[in-house]
Amino acid sequence: RHVAAVNRMVAKGMYFWDYGNSFLYQASVAGAEILKAEPESDLDFRYPSYFEDIMGDIFSLGFGPFRWVCTSLLPEDLAATDEIAAEVMEAMLSELKAFPDQTFGVVKVQEQLRDNLQWIREAGKNKLVVGSQARILYSDGDGRKRIALAFNEAIKSGRIKGPVVLSRDHHDVSGTDSPFRETANITDGSMFCADMATQNAIGLGFRGGTYIALHNGGGTGWGNATNGGFGLV
C-alpha cells in the first residue's frame, strides 16, 4: 500500500527518494512494485537512495558528519569550539580562494566550507543542544585535523575549560558498509565492499582512538550494514 501510494504520487509529479532506512529493499522483499520496468537485477530500484541522489557529491569530496562533545558540560566551552571551528574554516576558505588552479573540485570544496561556516555561526543562536554540550559539523579530513589541533591548543591555553571528545555520525565517509543506504549504488565499487568499516576500525586502533566500536544495522536493519564508530579525547 505504501509503495502503491508513492507510485501514484510520482506519476502525478512528486519527486521521491529513499531516505535510507532500507525502504526500497524491504519493499522489494515484500513483492511491491518498486523495481524498474526492465530491472537488470533484483536490486535495480526505480527510485534512488538519498545518498546516491543528494549526498554523493558531498561524500565524494570527503565531507561528512564530524561531531564533538565538551566534557566540561559548559555552554561557554561549546561556544568557544564553534568559534574555533569557524576560524579554521575561514582560514581554509581563504587559502582555497587564493589557489591558482580553480578546478571543479576546489570550487566545490569552497561551497562546502561556506555552507558549514553559515551553519556553525548560527548554531548557537538556534539553541540546538539537547543534553550534552555537543555539536555536529560537516568537514573533510584536512578540516577535522586542523579543528582538532586548534581544540588542543585552546584547552592548553584555557580558552576551553575541559577535554573535548571528537567523534562522527555512523553515516560518515568510509566508516560504513551499507549497500541500501550510505554505499547505495556508489559507482566506484563501494557498494560491493563489506570490510571498509572493519578496516577503518582497525586503523583507528593503530591511530590512537580512545574507544572504537563496530556495530551492525546502522539505520537499515540488523544484517544490512556494518558501521565503525569511534571517540577520541
PDB file of C-alpha atoms in Angstrom, residues 45-194:
ATOM      1  CA  PHE A  45      15.119   0.040  -7.934  1.00  0.00           C
ATOM      2  CA  ARG A  46      13.110   2.668  -9.794  1.00  0.00           C
ATOM      3  CA  TYR A  47      13.957   5.312  -7.169  1.00  0.00           C
ATOM      4  CA  PRO A  48      17.357   6.437  -5.854  1.00  0.00           C
ATOM      5  CA  SER A  49      18.531   6.463  -2.254  1.00  0.00           C
ATOM      6  CA  TYR A  50      19.202   9.897  -0.790  1.00  0.00           C
ATOM      7  CA  PHE A  51      22.932   9.158  -0.552  1.00  0.00           C
ATOM      8  CA  GLU A  52      23.051   8.274  -4.214  1.00  0.00           C
ATOM      9  CA  ASP A  53      20.892  11.234  -5.217  1.00  0.00           C
ATOM     10  CA  ILE A  54      21.786  14.009  -2.773  1.00  0.00           C
ATOM     11  CA  MET A  55      24.760  13.185  -0.541  1.00  0.00           C
ATOM     12  CA  GLY A  56      27.044  11.628  -3.140  1.00  0.00           C
ATOM     13  CA  ASP A  57      28.809  14.811  -4.237  1.00  0.00           C
ATOM     14  CA  ILE A  58      29.363  15.854  -0.630  1.00  0.00           C
ATOM     15  CA  PHE A  59      30.830  12.487   0.344  1.00  0.00           C
ATOM     16  CA  SER A  60      32.992  12.296  -2.790  1.00  0.00           C
ATOM     17  CA  LEU A  61      34.745  15.465  -1.575  1.00  0.00           C
ATOM     18  CA  GLY A  62      35.495  13.759   1.748  1.00  0.00           C
ATOM     19  CA  PHE A  63      32.991  15.848   3.725  1.00  0.00           C
ATOM     20  CA  GLY A  64      30.998  14.008   6.358  1.00  0.00           C
ATOM     21  CA  PRO A  65      29.441  14.458   9.820  1.00  0.00           C
ATOM     22  CA  PHE A  66      32.171  15.411  12.300  1.00  0.00           C
ATOM     23  CA  ARG A  67      30.976  15.545  15.935  1.00  0.00           C
ATOM     24  CA  TRP A  68      32.382  16.691  19.228  1.00  0.00           C
ATOM     25  CA  VAL A  69      31.255  16.822  22.854  1.00  0.00           C
ATOM     26  CA  CYS A  70      32.510  19.224  25.533  1.00  0.00           C
ATOM     27  CA  THR A  71      33.061  17.129  28.660  1.00  0.00           C
ATOM     28  CA  SER A  72      33.003  20.201  30.919  1.00  0.00           C
ATOM     29  CA  LEU A  73      29.235  20.493  30.161  1.00  0.00           C
ATOM     30  CA  LEU A  74      29.779  24.265  29.942  1.00  0.00           C
ATOM     31  CA  PRO A  75      27.805  26.140  27.257  1.00  0.00           C
ATOM     32  CA  GLU A  76      30.695  28.606  27.000  1.00  0.00           C
ATOM     33  CA  ASP A  77      33.030  25.752  26.032  1.00  0.00           C
ATOM     34  CA  LEU A  78      30.693  24.764  23.210  1.00  0.00           C
ATOM     35  CA  ALA A  79      30.532  28.402  22.088  1.00  0.00           C
ATOM     36  CA  ALA A  80      34.339  28.507  22.085  1.00  0.00           C
ATOM     37  CA  THR A  81      34.527  25.361  19.924  1.00  0.00           C
ATOM     38  CA  ASP A  82      32.058  26.922  17.483  1.00  0.00           C
ATOM     39  CA  GLU A  83      34.266  29.999  17.222  1.00  0.00           C
ATOM     40  CA  ILE A  84      37.420  27.923  16.753  1.00  0.00           C
ATOM     41  CA  ALA A  85      35.848  25.728  14.054  1.00  0.00           C
ATOM     42  CA  ALA A  86      34.706  28.876  12.231  1.00  0.00           C
ATOM     43  CA  GLU A  87      38.198  30.386  12.443  1.00  0.00           C
ATOM     44  CA  VAL A  88      39.730  27.228  10.987  1.00  0.00           C
ATOM     45  CA  MET A  89      37.241  27.074   8.103  1.00  0.00           C
ATOM     46  CA  GLU A  90      37.671  30.779   7.343  1.00  0.00           C
ATOM     47  CA  ALA A  91      41.423  30.209   7.025  1.00  0.00           C
ATOM     48  CA  MET A  92      40.871  27.182   4.778  1.00  0.00           C
ATOM     49  CA  LEU A  93      38.465  29.144   2.586  1.00  0.00           C
ATOM     50  CA  SER A  94      40.973  31.986   2.203  1.00  0.00           C
ATOM     51  CA  GLU A  95      43.675  29.525   1.181  1.00  0.00           C
ATOM     52  CA  LEU A  96      41.428  27.898  -1.433  1.00  0.00           C
ATOM     53  CA  LYS A  97      40.310  31.255  -2.847  1.00  0.00           C
ATOM     54  CA  ALA A  98      43.970  32.083  -3.450  1.00  0.00           C
ATOM     55  CA  PHE A  99      44.655  28.711  -5.076  1.00  0.00           C
ATOM     56  CA  PRO A 100      45.786  29.376  -8.676  1.00  0.00           C
ATOM     57  CA  ASP A 101      44.023  26.390 -10.245  1.00  0.00           C
ATOM     58  CA  GLN A 102      40.289  26.801  -9.528  1.00  0.00           C
ATOM     59  CA  THR A 103      39.254  23.317 -10.636  1.00  0.00           C
ATOM     60  CA  PHE A 104      35.757  21.895 -10.209  1.00  0.00           C
ATOM     61  CA  GLY A 105      36.823  20.083  -7.023  1.00  0.00           C
ATOM     62  CA  VAL A 106      38.405  23.181  -5.480  1.00  0.00           C
ATOM     63  CA  VAL A 107      35.266  25.219  -6.202  1.00  0.00           C
ATOM     64  CA  LYS A 108      33.027  22.509  -4.699  1.00  0.00           C
ATOM     65  CA  VAL A 109      35.117  22.349  -1.515  1.00  0.00           C
ATOM     66  CA  GLN A 110      34.743  26.134  -1.149  1.00  0.00           C
ATOM     67  CA  GLU A 111      30.963  25.721  -1.432  1.00  0.00           C
ATOM     68  CA  GLN A 112      31.004  23.160   1.378  1.00  0.00           C
ATOM     69  CA  LEU A 113      33.128  25.399   3.580  1.00  0.00           C
ATOM     70  CA  ARG A 114      30.799  28.365   3.044  1.00  0.00           C
ATOM     71  CA  ASP A 115      27.728  26.244   3.859  1.00  0.00           C
ATOM     72  CA  ASN A 116      29.304  24.912   7.034  1.00  0.00           C
ATOM     73  CA  LEU A 117      30.537  28.344   8.076  1.00  0.00           C
ATOM     74  CA  GLN A 118      26.963  29.602   7.920  1.00  0.00           C
ATOM     75  CA  TRP A 119      25.809  26.567   9.905  1.00  0.00           C
ATOM     76  CA  ILE A 120      28.381  26.885  12.703  1.00  0.00           C
ATOM     77  CA  ARG A 121      27.952  30.663  13.025  1.00  0.00           C
ATOM     78  CA  GLU A 122      24.187  30.233  13.518  1.00  0.00           C
ATOM     79  CA  ALA A 123      24.219  27.002  15.560  1.00  0.00           C
ATOM     80  CA  GLY A 124      24.374  28.677  18.980  1.00  0.00           C
ATOM     81  CA  LYS A 125      21.539  31.081  18.165  1.00  0.00           C
ATOM     82  CA  ASN A 126      19.279  28.202  17.165  1.00  0.00           C
ATOM     83  CA  LYS A 127      19.655  26.501  20.588  1.00  0.00           C
ATOM     84  CA  LEU A 128      20.247  23.032  19.178  1.00  0.00           C
ATOM     85  CA  VAL A 129      21.700  21.496  22.345  1.00  0.00           C
ATOM     86  CA  VAL A 130      19.662  18.760  23.998  1.00  0.00           C
ATOM     87  CA  GLY A 131      21.513  17.247  26.960  1.00  0.00           C
ATOM     88  CA  SER A 132      25.286  17.223  26.433  1.00  0.00           C
ATOM     89  CA  GLN A 133      27.124  20.224  25.032  1.00  0.00           C
ATOM     90  CA  ALA A 134      27.676  18.688  21.602  1.00  0.00           C
ATOM     91  CA  ARG A 135      27.958  19.865  18.028  1.00  0.00           C
ATOM     92  CA  ILE A 136      27.969  18.312  14.568  1.00  0.00           C
ATOM     93  CA  LEU A 137      29.607  19.858  11.517  1.00  0.00           C
ATOM     94  CA  TYR A 138      30.343  18.562   8.037  1.00  0.00           C
ATOM     95  CA  SER A 139      34.088  18.591   7.446  1.00  0.00           C
ATOM     96  CA  ASP A 140      36.746  16.847   5.371  1.00  0.00           C
ATOM     97  CA  GLY A 141      39.905  15.174   6.669  1.00  0.00           C
ATOM     98  CA  ASP A 142      42.014  18.331   6.490  1.00  0.00           C
ATOM     99  CA  GLY A 143      39.405  20.371   8.336  1.00  0.00           C
ATOM    100  CA  ARG A 144      38.973  17.770  11.081  1.00  0.00           C
ATOM    101  CA  LYS A 145      42.709  17.614  11.740  1.00  0.00           C
ATOM    102  CA  ARG A 146      43.020  21.385  11.858  1.00  0.00           C
ATOM    103  CA  ILE A 147      39.989  21.796  14.130  1.00  0.00           C
ATOM    104  CA  ALA A 148      41.209  19.036  16.470  1.00  0.00           C
ATOM    105  CA  LEU A 149      44.666  20.607  16.774  1.00  0.00           C
ATOM    106  CA  ALA A 150      43.083  24.019  17.379  1.00  0.00           C
ATOM    107  CA  PHE A 151      40.927  22.496  20.166  1.00  0.00           C
ATOM    108  CA  ASN A 152      44.072  21.053  21.758  1.00  0.00           C
ATOM    109  CA  GLU A 153      45.728  24.472  21.764  1.00  0.00           C
ATOM    110  CA  ALA A 154      42.589  26.091  23.181  1.00  0.00           C
ATOM    111  CA  ILE A 155      42.439  23.554  26.020  1.00  0.00           C
ATOM    112  CA  LYS A 156      46.133  24.112  26.728  1.00  0.00           C
ATOM    113  CA  SER A 157      45.647  27.894  26.848  1.00  0.00           C
ATOM    114  CA  GLY A 158      42.443  27.732  28.918  1.00  0.00           C
ATOM    115  CA  ARG A 159      40.155  29.080  26.212  1.00  0.00           C
ATOM    116  CA  ILE A 160      38.301  25.742  26.522  1.00  0.00           C
ATOM    117  CA  LYS A 161      37.941  24.606  30.149  1.00  0.00           C
ATOM    118  CA  GLY A 162      37.754  20.826  29.725  1.00  0.00           C
ATOM    119  CA  PRO A 163      38.578  17.955  27.360  1.00  0.00           C
ATOM    120  CA  VAL A 164      36.692  17.571  24.093  1.00  0.00           C
ATOM    121  CA  VAL A 165      35.652  14.185  22.670  1.00  0.00           C
ATOM    122  CA  LEU A 166      35.829  14.007  18.870  1.00  0.00           C
ATOM    123  CA  SER A 167      33.582  11.581  17.031  1.00  0.00           C
ATOM    124  CA  ARG A 168      31.365  11.242  13.973  1.00  0.00           C
ATOM    125  CA  ASP A 169      27.978  10.073  12.804  1.00  0.00           C
ATOM    126  CA  HIS A 170      27.789   6.428  11.727  1.00  0.00           C
ATOM    127  CA  HIS A 171      26.951   7.533   8.183  1.00  0.00           C
ATOM    128  CA  ASP A 172      30.329   9.105   7.665  1.00  0.00           C
ATOM    129  CA  VAL A 173      32.757   8.809   4.763  1.00  0.00           C
ATOM    130  CA  SER A 174      34.440   5.333   4.688  1.00  0.00           C
ATOM    131  CA  GLY A 175      33.057   4.389   8.106  1.00  0.00           C
ATOM    132  CA  THR A 176      30.304   2.095   6.907  1.00  0.00           C
ATOM    133  CA  ASP A 177      29.357  -0.704   4.538  1.00  0.00           C
ATOM    134  CA  SER A 178      25.680  -0.218   3.785  1.00  0.00           C
ATOM    135  CA  PRO A 179      24.544  -1.165   0.253  1.00  0.00           C
ATOM    136  CA  PHE A 180      20.997   0.108   0.825  1.00  0.00           C
ATOM    137  CA  ARG A 181      21.995   3.445   2.318  1.00  0.00           C
ATOM    138  CA  GLU A 182      25.487   5.018   2.593  1.00  0.00           C
ATOM    139  CA  THR A 183      27.045   2.968  -0.198  1.00  0.00           C
ATOM    140  CA  ALA A 184      23.882   2.512  -2.296  1.00  0.00           C
ATOM    141  CA  ASN A 185      24.866   2.480  -5.986  1.00  0.00           C
ATOM    142  CA  ILE A 186      28.188   4.195  -5.303  1.00  0.00           C
ATOM    143  CA  THR A 187      29.804   3.603  -8.661  1.00  0.00           C
ATOM    144  CA  ASP A 188      33.451   3.462  -7.520  1.00  0.00           C
ATOM    145  CA  GLY A 189      32.677  -0.060  -6.303  1.00  0.00           C
ATOM    146  CA  SER A 190      31.996   0.831  -2.664  1.00  0.00           C
ATOM    147  CA  MET A 191      28.538  -0.725  -2.883  1.00  0.00           C
ATOM    148  CA  PHE A 192      30.218  -4.125  -3.231  1.00  0.00           C
ATOM    149  CA  CYS A 193      32.567  -3.660  -0.252  1.00  0.00           C
ATOM    150  CA  ALA A 194      31.903  -5.393   3.042  1.00  0.00           C
TER     151      ALA A 194
END
